[in-house]
Coordinates of C-alpha atoms in Angstrom, one line a residue:
Chain Q
M1 CA 20.1 -8.6 184.3
E2 CA 23.7 -7.5 184.0
L3 CA 26.1 -9.6 182.0
I4 CA 29.2 -9.3 184.2
P5 CA 27.7 -10.9 187.4
V6 CA 26.3 -13.8 185.3
L7 CA 29.6 -14.4 183.6
S8 CA 31.4 -14.1 186.9
T9 CA 29.1 -16.7 188.5
I10 CA 29.7 -19.0 185.5
I11 CA 33.5 -18.6 185.8
L12 CA 33.4 -19.1 189.5
V13 CA 31.4 -22.3 189.3
A14 CA 33.7 -23.5 186.4
T15 CA 36.9 -22.7 188.4
I16 CA 35.6 -24.5 191.5
S17 CA 34.5 -27.5 189.4
T18 CA 37.9 -27.6 187.7
F19 CA 39.6 -27.7 191.1
L20 CA 37.4 -30.5 192.2
L21 CA 37.9 -32.4 188.9
A22 CA 41.7 -32.0 189.0
I23 CA 41.9 -33.2 192.6
G24 CA 39.5 -36.0 191.9
A25 CA 41.3 -37.2 188.8
Y26 CA 44.6 -37.1 190.7
I27 CA 43.3 -39.1 193.6
L28 CA 41.8 -41.6 191.2
Y29 CA 45.0 -41.9 189.3
K30 CA 46.9 -42.5 192.5
I31 CA 44.5 -45.2 193.6
R32 CA 44.7 -47.0 190.2
E33 CA 48.5 -46.7 190.2
G34 CA 48.7 -48.0 193.7
K35 CA 46.8 -51.2 192.7
G36 CA 49.4 -51.9 190.0
Q37 CA 52.5 -51.5 192.2
Q38 CA 55.0 -54.3 191.7
V39 CA 58.1 -55.4 193.6
V40 CA 61.2 -54.1 191.8
A41 CA 63.6 -56.9 190.9
P42 CA 67.4 -56.4 191.5
V43 CA 69.1 -55.0 188.4
P44 CA 71.9 -57.2 186.9
S45 CA 75.1 -55.4 185.8
T46 CA 74.9 -56.7 182.3
V47 CA 72.2 -58.1 180.1
R48 CA 72.2 -60.2 177.0
A49 CA 70.6 -58.7 173.9
E50 CA 70.2 -60.0 170.3
L51 CA 71.0 -57.9 167.3
Y52 CA 69.2 -58.7 164.0
T53 CA 70.9 -56.9 161.1
P54 CA 70.9 -57.5 157.4
A55 CA 74.0 -58.9 155.8
E56 CA 75.7 -56.2 153.7
T57 CA 75.7 -57.2 150.0
P58 CA 76.7 -55.3 146.8
A59 CA 73.0 -55.2 146.0
Q60 CA 72.4 -52.6 148.6
I61 CA 73.8 -49.7 146.6
P62 CA 71.8 -46.6 147.2
R63 CA 69.7 -45.3 144.4
Q64 CA 70.4 -41.8 143.1
G65 CA 67.6 -39.3 144.0
P66 CA 66.6 -35.9 142.6
E67 CA 68.8 -32.9 143.1
V68 CA 67.3 -32.0 146.5
A69 CA 68.3 -35.4 147.9
P70 CA 71.8 -35.3 149.6
Q71 CA 74.3 -37.8 148.1
P72 CA 75.5 -40.5 150.4
V73 CA 79.2 -40.8 151.1
Y74 CA 79.4 -44.4 150.2
F75 CA 77.8 -44.0 146.8
E76 CA 79.4 -46.0 144.0
P77 CA 78.7 -45.2 140.3
K78 CA 77.3 -48.0 138.2
T79 CA 79.6 -49.5 135.7
A80 CA 78.6 -50.8 132.3
P81 CA 77.9 -54.5 132.1
T82 CA 80.6 -56.8 130.7
V83 CA 80.3 -59.8 128.4
Q84 CA 82.4 -63.0 128.3
T85 CA 84.2 -63.9 125.1
E86 CA 85.1 -67.5 124.0
A87 CA 88.6 -67.0 125.2
G88 CA 87.4 -66.2 128.6
S89 CA 88.5 -62.6 128.7
Y90 CA 86.0 -59.8 129.6
V91 CA 85.5 -57.0 127.1
Q92 CA 83.3 -53.9 127.3
P93 CA 80.5 -54.0 124.7
K94 CA 80.3 -51.2 122.2
E95 CA 77.7 -48.6 123.3
H96 CA 74.9 -47.7 120.9
K97 CA 73.2 -44.4 121.0
F98 CA 70.0 -45.6 119.3
L99 CA 68.1 -48.9 119.4
K100 CA 65.3 -50.2 117.2
Y101 CA 62.1 -51.5 118.8
T102 CA 60.8 -54.7 117.2
S103 CA 58.3 -57.5 118.2
D104 CA 61.4 -59.3 119.7
G105 CA 62.3 -56.3 121.8
Y106 CA 65.1 -53.7 121.3
I107 CA 67.8 -54.6 118.7
I108 CA 70.9 -52.8 117.4
P109 CA 70.0 -51.4 113.9
S110 CA 72.4 -52.5 111.2
K111 CA 73.7 -50.2 108.4
E112 CA 71.8 -52.3 105.8
E113 CA 68.4 -51.6 107.4
K114 CA 69.1 -47.9 107.3
T115 CA 69.9 -47.8 103.5
T116 CA 67.5 -50.5 102.2
G117 CA 63.7 -50.6 102.2
T118 CA 60.8 -49.7 100.0
L119 CA 59.7 -46.5 101.7
K120 CA 61.8 -43.6 102.6
W121 CA 60.6 -40.6 104.5
K122 CA 62.1 -37.2 104.3
Chain D
M1 CA 59.2 -52.7 150.0
K2 CA 61.6 -55.1 151.6
L3 CA 64.6 -56.4 149.5
N4 CA 65.7 -60.0 149.5
Q5 CA 68.7 -60.5 151.8
Q6 CA 70.2 -62.5 154.6
I7 CA 69.6 -61.5 158.2
I8 CA 72.4 -62.0 160.6
K9 CA 71.7 -62.7 164.3
E10 CA 74.3 -61.7 166.9
T11 CA 74.4 -61.8 170.7
L12 CA 75.3 -58.5 172.5
I13 CA 76.3 -58.0 176.1
L14 CA 74.9 -54.6 177.3
K15 CA 75.9 -52.7 180.4
N16 CA 72.8 -52.4 182.5
R17 CA 73.8 -50.0 185.3
D18 CA 74.2 -46.2 185.2
P19 CA 77.8 -45.1 185.4
Y20 CA 76.8 -42.2 187.7
S21 CA 74.2 -43.8 189.9
V22 CA 74.9 -43.3 193.6
N23 CA 73.5 -45.5 196.4
E24 CA 72.3 -43.4 199.3
N25 CA 70.0 -43.8 202.3
K26 CA 66.9 -42.0 200.8
K27 CA 64.6 -42.7 203.8
S28 CA 66.7 -40.8 206.3
K29 CA 67.3 -38.1 203.8
Y30 CA 63.6 -37.4 203.2
L31 CA 62.9 -37.7 207.0
K32 CA 65.5 -35.0 207.6
R33 CA 64.0 -32.8 204.9
I34 CA 60.5 -33.1 206.4
L35 CA 61.8 -32.3 209.9
F36 CA 63.8 -29.4 208.7
S37 CA 61.0 -27.8 206.7
G38 CA 58.5 -28.4 209.5
L39 CA 60.9 -26.7 212.0
L40 CA 61.5 -23.8 209.7
S41 CA 57.7 -23.2 209.2
L42 CA 57.2 -23.3 213.0
V43 CA 60.0 -20.8 213.6
L44 CA 58.4 -18.5 210.9
I45 CA 54.9 -18.7 212.5
C46 CA 56.4 -18.0 216.0
V47 CA 58.3 -14.9 214.6
I48 CA 55.0 -13.6 213.1
I49 CA 53.0 -14.2 216.3
Y50 CA 55.5 -12.5 218.5
T51 CA 56.4 -9.5 216.3
L52 CA 52.9 -8.7 214.9
P53 CA 51.7 -6.9 218.1
L54 CA 54.7 -4.6 217.8
T55 CA 53.6 -3.3 214.4
V56 CA 50.5 -1.4 213.3
L57 CA 49.1 -4.4 211.4
S58 CA 46.3 -6.8 212.6
Y59 CA 46.1 -10.4 211.6
N60 CA 43.3 -9.7 209.1
S61 CA 45.2 -6.8 207.5
L62 CA 48.4 -8.9 207.3
I63 CA 46.6 -11.6 205.3
E64 CA 45.0 -9.0 203.1
Y65 CA 48.3 -7.2 202.4
A66 CA 50.1 -10.5 201.8
I67 CA 47.5 -11.7 199.3
I68 CA 47.4 -8.4 197.4
D69 CA 51.2 -8.3 197.3
A70 CA 51.4 -11.9 196.1
L71 CA 48.8 -11.2 193.4
V72 CA 50.6 -8.1 192.1
I73 CA 53.9 -10.0 192.0
F74 CA 52.2 -12.9 190.3
L75 CA 50.6 -10.6 187.7
F76 CA 54.0 -8.8 187.1
I77 CA 55.9 -12.1 186.7
L78 CA 53.2 -13.5 184.4
L79 CA 53.3 -10.5 182.1
V80 CA 57.2 -10.3 182.1
R81 CA 57.4 -14.0 181.4
Y82 CA 54.8 -13.8 178.6
F83 CA 56.3 -10.8 176.9
A84 CA 60.0 -12.0 177.3
I85 CA 59.1 -15.3 175.7
L86 CA 57.1 -13.6 172.9
I87 CA 59.9 -11.2 172.1
F88 CA 62.7 -13.8 172.2
A89 CA 60.5 -16.2 170.1
Y90 CA 59.9 -13.4 167.6
L91 CA 63.7 -12.6 167.4
Y92 CA 64.5 -16.3 166.9
I93 CA 62.0 -16.7 164.1
N94 CA 63.5 -13.6 162.4
Q95 CA 67.0 -15.1 162.8
Y96 CA 65.8 -18.5 161.6
T97 CA 64.1 -17.1 158.5
F98 CA 67.0 -14.9 157.3
K99 CA 70.0 -17.1 158.1
P100 CA 69.3 -20.4 156.4
T101 CA 72.1 -23.1 156.4
E102 CA 72.2 -25.9 153.9
G103 CA 74.7 -28.5 152.5
F104 CA 75.6 -30.8 155.4
F105 CA 74.5 -34.4 154.9
P106 CA 76.3 -36.8 157.3
F107 CA 75.4 -40.4 158.0
V108 CA 72.7 -40.5 160.8
S109 CA 71.5 -43.4 162.9
I110 CA 67.8 -43.2 163.9
I111 CA 67.1 -45.0 167.2
V112 CA 63.5 -46.2 167.7
P113 CA 63.0 -47.5 171.3
V114 CA 59.8 -49.6 171.5
Y115 CA 58.0 -51.1 174.4
N116 CA 54.6 -52.7 173.6
E117 CA 54.1 -50.7 170.5
E118 CA 52.9 -53.5 168.2
K119 CA 50.1 -51.2 166.8
V120 CA 52.3 -48.2 165.9
V121 CA 55.9 -49.4 165.3
A122 CA 55.3 -50.2 161.6
D123 CA 53.8 -46.8 161.0
S124 CA 56.7 -45.1 162.7
V125 CA 59.2 -47.0 160.5
K126 CA 57.1 -46.3 157.4
S127 CA 57.4 -42.5 158.2
L128 CA 61.2 -42.9 158.5
L129 CA 61.4 -44.6 155.1
E130 CA 59.7 -41.5 153.6
L131 CA 62.4 -39.1 154.9
N132 CA 63.8 -36.6 152.4
Y133 CA 67.3 -37.8 153.1
S134 CA 69.4 -40.7 151.9
N135 CA 72.3 -41.2 154.3
Y136 CA 70.8 -42.9 157.3
E137 CA 70.0 -46.2 159.0
I138 CA 67.2 -47.2 161.4
I139 CA 67.9 -49.2 164.7
I140 CA 64.8 -50.4 166.4
V141 CA 65.4 -51.3 170.1
N142 CA 62.8 -53.6 171.6
D143 CA 62.9 -53.1 175.3
G144 CA 61.4 -56.5 176.4
S145 CA 57.9 -55.9 175.0
T146 CA 55.3 -58.3 176.3
D147 CA 53.1 -58.1 173.2
K148 CA 53.9 -58.8 169.5
T149 CA 56.2 -55.8 169.0
K150 CA 59.3 -58.0 168.5
E151 CA 57.6 -60.1 165.8
V152 CA 56.4 -56.9 164.0
A153 CA 59.9 -55.3 164.3
E154 CA 61.6 -58.5 163.0
Q155 CA 59.5 -58.3 159.9
L156 CA 60.9 -54.9 159.3
V157 CA 64.6 -55.9 159.6
G158 CA 66.6 -55.7 156.3
Y159 CA 67.3 -53.3 153.6
Q160 CA 64.0 -51.4 152.8
K161 CA 63.4 -49.0 149.9
G162 CA 63.6 -45.5 151.2
R163 CA 62.8 -42.4 149.3
Y164 CA 66.3 -42.0 147.7
S165 CA 68.3 -45.1 148.8
D166 CA 67.9 -48.5 150.4
I167 CA 67.8 -48.0 154.2
K168 CA 69.3 -50.5 156.6
I169 CA 66.9 -51.5 159.4
S170 CA 68.4 -53.4 162.4
L171 CA 66.7 -54.7 165.6
I172 CA 68.2 -55.0 169.0
D173 CA 66.1 -57.2 171.2
K174 CA 66.9 -56.7 174.9
P175 CA 65.3 -57.4 178.3
N176 CA 63.1 -54.6 179.7
G177 CA 65.2 -51.9 181.3
G178 CA 63.5 -48.6 180.6
K179 CA 63.6 -46.1 177.7
S180 CA 67.0 -44.6 178.6
K181 CA 68.7 -48.0 178.6
A182 CA 67.0 -48.9 175.3
L183 CA 68.3 -45.6 173.7
N184 CA 71.8 -46.2 175.1
A185 CA 71.8 -49.7 173.6
G186 CA 71.0 -48.2 170.2
I187 CA 73.5 -45.4 170.5
M188 CA 76.3 -47.7 171.5
N189 CA 75.6 -50.0 168.5
S190 CA 75.6 -47.1 166.1
K191 CA 78.6 -46.2 164.0
A192 CA 77.2 -42.8 163.0
D193 CA 78.5 -39.5 164.3
F194 CA 74.9 -38.2 164.6
I195 CA 72.0 -39.8 166.3
L196 CA 68.3 -39.1 166.0
C197 CA 66.4 -40.3 169.1
M198 CA 62.6 -40.6 168.8
D199 CA 59.7 -42.4 170.5
G200 CA 58.3 -45.7 169.1
D201 CA 54.9 -44.2 168.6
S202 CA 56.0 -41.0 166.9
Q203 CA 56.1 -40.3 163.2
L204 CA 58.5 -37.9 161.5
S205 CA 57.7 -35.4 158.8
P206 CA 59.7 -36.0 155.5
D207 CA 61.9 -33.0 155.9
S208 CA 62.6 -33.4 159.6
L209 CA 66.0 -35.0 159.4
R210 CA 67.4 -32.9 156.5
L211 CA 66.4 -29.7 158.2
A212 CA 67.7 -30.6 161.7
V213 CA 71.0 -32.1 160.7
R214 CA 72.2 -29.0 158.8
H215 CA 72.7 -27.1 162.1
F216 CA 75.6 -29.4 163.0
S217 CA 77.7 -27.7 160.4
N218 CA 78.4 -25.4 163.4
P219 CA 80.8 -27.4 165.6
E220 CA 79.5 -25.8 168.8
I221 CA 76.0 -27.3 168.4
G222 CA 75.7 -30.5 170.4
A223 CA 72.0 -31.2 169.8
V224 CA 69.0 -30.0 167.9
A225 CA 65.5 -30.2 169.4
G226 CA 62.6 -30.8 167.0
N227 CA 59.0 -29.7 167.0
V228 CA 56.5 -32.0 168.5
K229 CA 52.9 -31.9 167.3
V230 CA 49.8 -33.8 168.5
M231 CA 48.7 -36.4 165.9
N232 CA 45.4 -37.6 167.3
R233 CA 43.4 -34.4 167.3
R234 CA 39.6 -33.9 167.2
N235 CA 39.2 -34.7 170.9
F236 CA 38.7 -32.1 173.6
F237 CA 41.8 -33.0 175.6
T238 CA 44.0 -33.7 172.6
D239 CA 43.0 -30.4 171.0
L240 CA 43.9 -28.5 174.2
Q241 CA 47.2 -30.3 174.2
A242 CA 47.8 -29.4 170.6
L243 CA 47.4 -25.8 171.6
E244 CA 49.6 -26.3 174.6
Y245 CA 52.4 -27.8 172.4
I246 CA 52.2 -24.8 170.1
E247 CA 51.7 -22.0 172.6
G248 CA 53.3 -23.3 175.7
L249 CA 56.1 -25.5 174.6
N250 CA 57.2 -24.5 171.1
M251 CA 57.1 -20.8 171.8
A252 CA 59.2 -21.2 174.9
R253 CA 61.6 -23.4 172.9
S254 CA 61.9 -20.8 170.2
A255 CA 62.7 -18.2 172.8
Q256 CA 65.4 -20.4 174.4
S257 CA 66.8 -21.2 171.0
F258 CA 67.6 -17.5 170.4
V259 CA 70.3 -18.0 172.9
S260 CA 71.0 -21.6 171.9
L261 CA 70.0 -22.9 175.4
V262 CA 67.0 -25.2 174.8
N263 CA 66.3 -26.8 178.2
I264 CA 64.5 -30.0 177.1
I265 CA 65.1 -31.9 173.9
P266 CA 61.8 -33.6 173.4
G267 CA 61.6 -37.4 173.5
P268 CA 59.7 -37.7 170.2
I269 CA 62.5 -36.0 168.2
G270 CA 66.0 -35.0 169.2
L271 CA 69.1 -35.1 167.1
F272 CA 72.4 -35.4 168.8
R273 CA 76.1 -35.2 168.0
K274 CA 77.3 -38.6 169.2
K275 CA 80.4 -37.0 170.8
A276 CA 78.1 -34.8 172.9
I277 CA 76.2 -37.8 174.2
E278 CA 79.4 -39.7 174.9
T279 CA 81.0 -36.8 176.8
S280 CA 77.8 -36.3 178.8
G281 CA 77.7 -40.0 179.9
Y282 CA 74.7 -41.2 177.8
Y283 CA 71.1 -41.3 179.0
S284 CA 70.6 -41.9 182.7
S285 CA 67.8 -43.9 184.3
D286 CA 67.9 -42.3 187.7
T287 CA 65.3 -39.7 186.7
F288 CA 61.9 -40.0 185.1
A289 CA 62.7 -37.3 182.5
E290 CA 65.8 -38.8 180.8
D291 CA 65.5 -36.3 177.9
A292 CA 65.6 -33.3 180.3
D293 CA 68.5 -34.9 182.2
L294 CA 70.6 -35.5 179.1
T295 CA 69.8 -32.0 177.8
L296 CA 71.1 -30.5 181.0
K297 CA 74.2 -32.7 180.9
I298 CA 74.9 -31.6 177.3
L299 CA 74.5 -27.9 178.2
A300 CA 76.8 -28.4 181.2
G301 CA 79.4 -29.8 178.8
G302 CA 79.5 -26.4 177.1
W303 CA 77.5 -27.5 174.0
K304 CA 74.8 -25.3 172.4
I305 CA 71.4 -26.6 171.7
Y306 CA 69.3 -25.3 168.9
Y307 CA 65.6 -25.7 168.0
E308 CA 64.4 -26.6 164.5
P309 CA 60.7 -25.7 164.1
N310 CA 60.4 -27.5 160.8
S311 CA 61.6 -30.8 162.1
I312 CA 58.2 -32.1 163.0
S313 CA 57.4 -35.3 165.0
Y314 CA 53.8 -36.3 165.3
T315 CA 53.0 -38.0 168.5
E316 CA 50.0 -39.6 170.1
A317 CA 48.8 -37.4 173.0
P318 CA 46.8 -38.8 176.0
A319 CA 43.2 -38.7 175.1
K320 CA 41.8 -39.2 178.6
L321 CA 42.2 -37.1 181.7
Q322 CA 43.6 -40.0 183.6
Q323 CA 46.3 -40.7 181.1
L324 CA 47.1 -37.0 180.9
M325 CA 47.6 -36.9 184.7
K326 CA 49.9 -39.9 184.5
Q327 CA 52.0 -38.2 181.8
R328 CA 52.3 -34.9 183.6
Y329 CA 53.0 -36.5 186.9
R330 CA 56.0 -38.2 185.4
W331 CA 57.1 -35.1 183.6
T332 CA 57.0 -32.9 186.7
R333 CA 58.7 -35.4 189.0
G334 CA 61.3 -36.1 186.3
I335 CA 62.1 -32.5 185.7
L336 CA 62.4 -31.9 189.5
Q337 CA 64.7 -34.9 189.8
S338 CA 66.9 -33.6 186.9
V339 CA 67.0 -30.1 188.5
R340 CA 68.0 -31.6 191.8
K341 CA 70.6 -33.7 190.2
H342 CA 72.3 -30.6 188.8
K343 CA 71.8 -28.4 191.8
K344 CA 75.5 -27.5 192.0
L345 CA 75.2 -25.8 188.7
M346 CA 72.0 -24.1 189.8
L347 CA 73.5 -22.6 192.9
N348 CA 76.8 -21.6 191.3
P349 CA 76.5 -19.4 188.2
T350 CA 80.3 -19.1 187.8
I351 CA 80.5 -22.7 186.5
N352 CA 78.1 -22.3 183.5
F353 CA 75.8 -19.2 183.6
G354 CA 73.6 -20.5 180.8
D355 CA 73.0 -23.7 182.7
T356 CA 72.2 -21.9 185.9
F357 CA 69.7 -19.7 184.1
I358 CA 68.0 -22.6 182.5
L359 CA 67.8 -24.6 185.7
W360 CA 66.2 -21.7 187.5
T361 CA 63.6 -21.3 184.7
M362 CA 62.9 -25.0 185.0
F363 CA 62.5 -24.8 188.7
Y364 CA 60.2 -21.8 188.3
E365 CA 58.0 -23.5 185.7
A366 CA 57.8 -26.8 187.6
L367 CA 57.4 -25.5 191.2
I368 CA 56.8 -21.8 191.6
W369 CA 54.4 -21.1 188.7
P370 CA 51.9 -23.8 189.5
T371 CA 51.8 -22.8 193.2
M372 CA 51.2 -19.2 192.2
N373 CA 48.5 -20.0 189.7
I374 CA 46.6 -22.2 192.2
A375 CA 47.0 -19.6 195.0
A376 CA 45.6 -16.9 192.6
N377 CA 42.6 -18.9 191.7
L378 CA 41.9 -19.9 195.3
F379 CA 42.1 -16.2 196.2
F380 CA 39.5 -15.3 193.7
I381 CA 37.2 -18.1 194.8
I382 CA 37.5 -17.1 198.5
A383 CA 37.0 -13.4 197.6
A384 CA 33.8 -14.3 195.6
L385 CA 32.4 -16.8 198.1
F386 CA 33.2 -15.1 201.4
F387 CA 33.6 -11.4 200.6
G388 CA 31.2 -11.0 197.7
F389 CA 33.8 -9.8 195.1
T390 CA 32.4 -12.0 192.4
S391 CA 33.3 -9.7 189.5
L392 CA 37.0 -9.9 190.3
I393 CA 37.3 -13.5 189.0
F394 CA 35.6 -12.4 185.7
F395 CA 38.2 -9.6 185.1
W396 CA 41.0 -11.9 186.0
W397 CA 39.8 -14.5 183.6
A398 CA 39.0 -12.0 180.8
G399 CA 42.5 -10.4 181.1
L400 CA 44.3 -13.8 180.9
A401 CA 42.0 -15.1 178.2
L402 CA 42.7 -12.1 176.0
L403 CA 46.4 -12.5 176.5
D404 CA 46.2 -16.2 175.7
L405 CA 44.1 -15.5 172.6
I406 CA 46.6 -13.0 171.2
T407 CA 49.5 -15.4 171.9
A408 CA 47.6 -18.3 170.4
L409 CA 46.9 -16.3 167.3
Y410 CA 50.6 -15.4 166.9
C411 CA 51.8 -19.0 167.5
V412 CA 49.2 -20.6 165.2
T413 CA 50.1 -18.1 162.4
V414 CA 53.9 -18.7 162.8
E415 CA 53.5 -22.5 162.8
K416 CA 50.8 -22.4 160.0
E417 CA 48.6 -24.5 162.3
E418 CA 44.9 -25.1 162.5
F419 CA 43.0 -21.8 163.1
R420 CA 40.2 -23.5 165.1
L421 CA 42.7 -24.2 167.9
I422 CA 42.8 -20.5 168.8
W423 CA 39.3 -20.7 170.4
Y424 CA 40.6 -23.2 172.9
A425 CA 42.7 -20.3 174.4
I426 CA 39.5 -19.0 176.1
I427 CA 39.4 -22.0 178.4
Y428 CA 43.1 -22.8 178.2
R429 CA 44.3 -21.1 181.3
M430 CA 41.2 -21.3 183.5
F431 CA 40.6 -25.0 182.8
F432 CA 43.5 -26.9 181.2
I433 CA 46.4 -25.1 182.9
L434 CA 44.7 -25.2 186.3
V435 CA 44.2 -29.0 186.0
I436 CA 47.8 -29.5 185.0
D437 CA 49.0 -27.2 187.8
V438 CA 47.1 -29.1 190.4
C439 CA 48.8 -32.3 189.1
K440 CA 52.2 -30.5 189.1
A441 CA 51.7 -29.3 192.7
M442 CA 50.7 -32.7 193.9
S443 CA 53.6 -34.3 192.1
T444 CA 56.0 -31.8 193.6
I445 CA 54.7 -32.6 197.1
E446 CA 55.2 -36.3 196.4
E447 CA 58.7 -35.7 195.0
F448 CA 59.5 -33.7 198.1
L449 CA 58.3 -36.5 200.3
G450 CA 60.2 -39.1 198.2
I451 CA 57.1 -41.3 197.4
K452 CA 58.1 -44.1 195.0
M453 CA 56.8 -43.9 191.5
S454 CA 56.8 -46.1 188.4
W455 CA 57.1 -45.2 184.7
G456 CA 53.5 -45.8 183.8
K457 CA 53.1 -46.8 180.1
L458 CA 50.5 -44.8 178.2
E459 CA 48.0 -46.9 176.3
R460 CA 48.5 -46.4 172.5
V461 CA 45.5 -46.6 170.3
G462 CA 47.4 -46.6 167.1
T463 CA 44.6 -45.2 165.0
A464 CA 46.0 -41.8 164.3
K465 CA 47.9 -41.2 161.1
A466 CA 50.0 -38.2 160.2

């Protein structure tokens, strides 16, 4: 048996079936849509809506991302924290390059600690 | 992760009517149209009956010649259309690859309109928080949902941790009025110069916003269309739609983008210059394809529209034939309504030639092409059943399947898509396109007769993840 007539018959049957399926599906869709038809209410000129928005606080400062991330226009650089003195005036604390880790956490190493001690490594 | 903060609740008064809607007596208009076309058809039949005996043709030969001529014209248009789209799409991809633009990062508002999307809205917002961009906000617009969408959205309001910054998420809760009004409410409450409109059930890829927004460094660009992909695959119908989105929609969009005249900015992802939306008169709700309508209005305003293939939005496609019919019915009627709305531009190329060209291609795709495809298939069925030319239908199918297979291979390669989708090209035209074209033809008849239609919400499963 030749291949082309067989394939032709298959395609013919498939095309006719597709037509019937498409028309059937469309009619079914229209019937289902028709059942759900509702009366359209008149449209008012304005409607009331509610807006829920977060209050803008200084805490919402954007974090800096890697180089690929574009920088926002409203970005504010972080400033060093300030400490209060007895007189009530605010002074900038002295920045330390290196800190020492102890069981109480990070502390500022004093000059004495650097020079005294039993063991010295070179 | 949500940060601790105070949520402010405000009351808004939104305009609920279209600025350009016109009240007209539609019933008499459609009656006139039916009468006119009926009379015209009668006149044509009379002319044929009275003039045919004066020629050498018989009735049978007239029908044969007419069918053969129609088929030759159909085949010619099909091939010209195919190769024109392929060549322009190829030129666009070349242009896109070798002319990259970077370094434009303005503040963007992302508008997420939701209506009964309780299952998917959280996933959509989650995908937005993963964007590779820092300068944006999210505005969710609840369009009077009847399920728990409002409650889910309310939980999302606040500053949430994004990829590079804390992202502000707001919610507008309004009574139901349709997608266009929901989008307008979001746009009007945005303070950004650039607006990204998407669907409530869509999820964006991390680079989508960064890659789309860079095109606005060109002041002539009014909008950028993104690339829509099917999220819920591994189903016969959704796989076929995945191929259709790649081969049928994205390739055509690439071709249109070569001349910066994209005809439809898809609902799941479209980035706009706010000025372009404002000058075009916002989204209208007098058509069922608000995205096509706004695109045409933006083009008519002299703006250019570009396509960004790497701005991807994953959307849930209809998984059942019934739902697919519902979607395509709305698309077809909506496009025809938009074309009819801009018919002045269609008939007068001196106003805006680009718009006229785009409107004619839309008219062709929505009306002429489906009619031709159905007629061609009917011809082969009749030729096989009544005249015994069974092999004709095989050669017709084999030729089209080969053409579709090659196109699918090209498109899948360009988009780095799943290779398995290529095999669907074998049944794509003879099955899928035929079903869609029957639906398009029926929708066109209904639009012509002015039968009332409703939006028809698609049922979302919410199980698919990007």
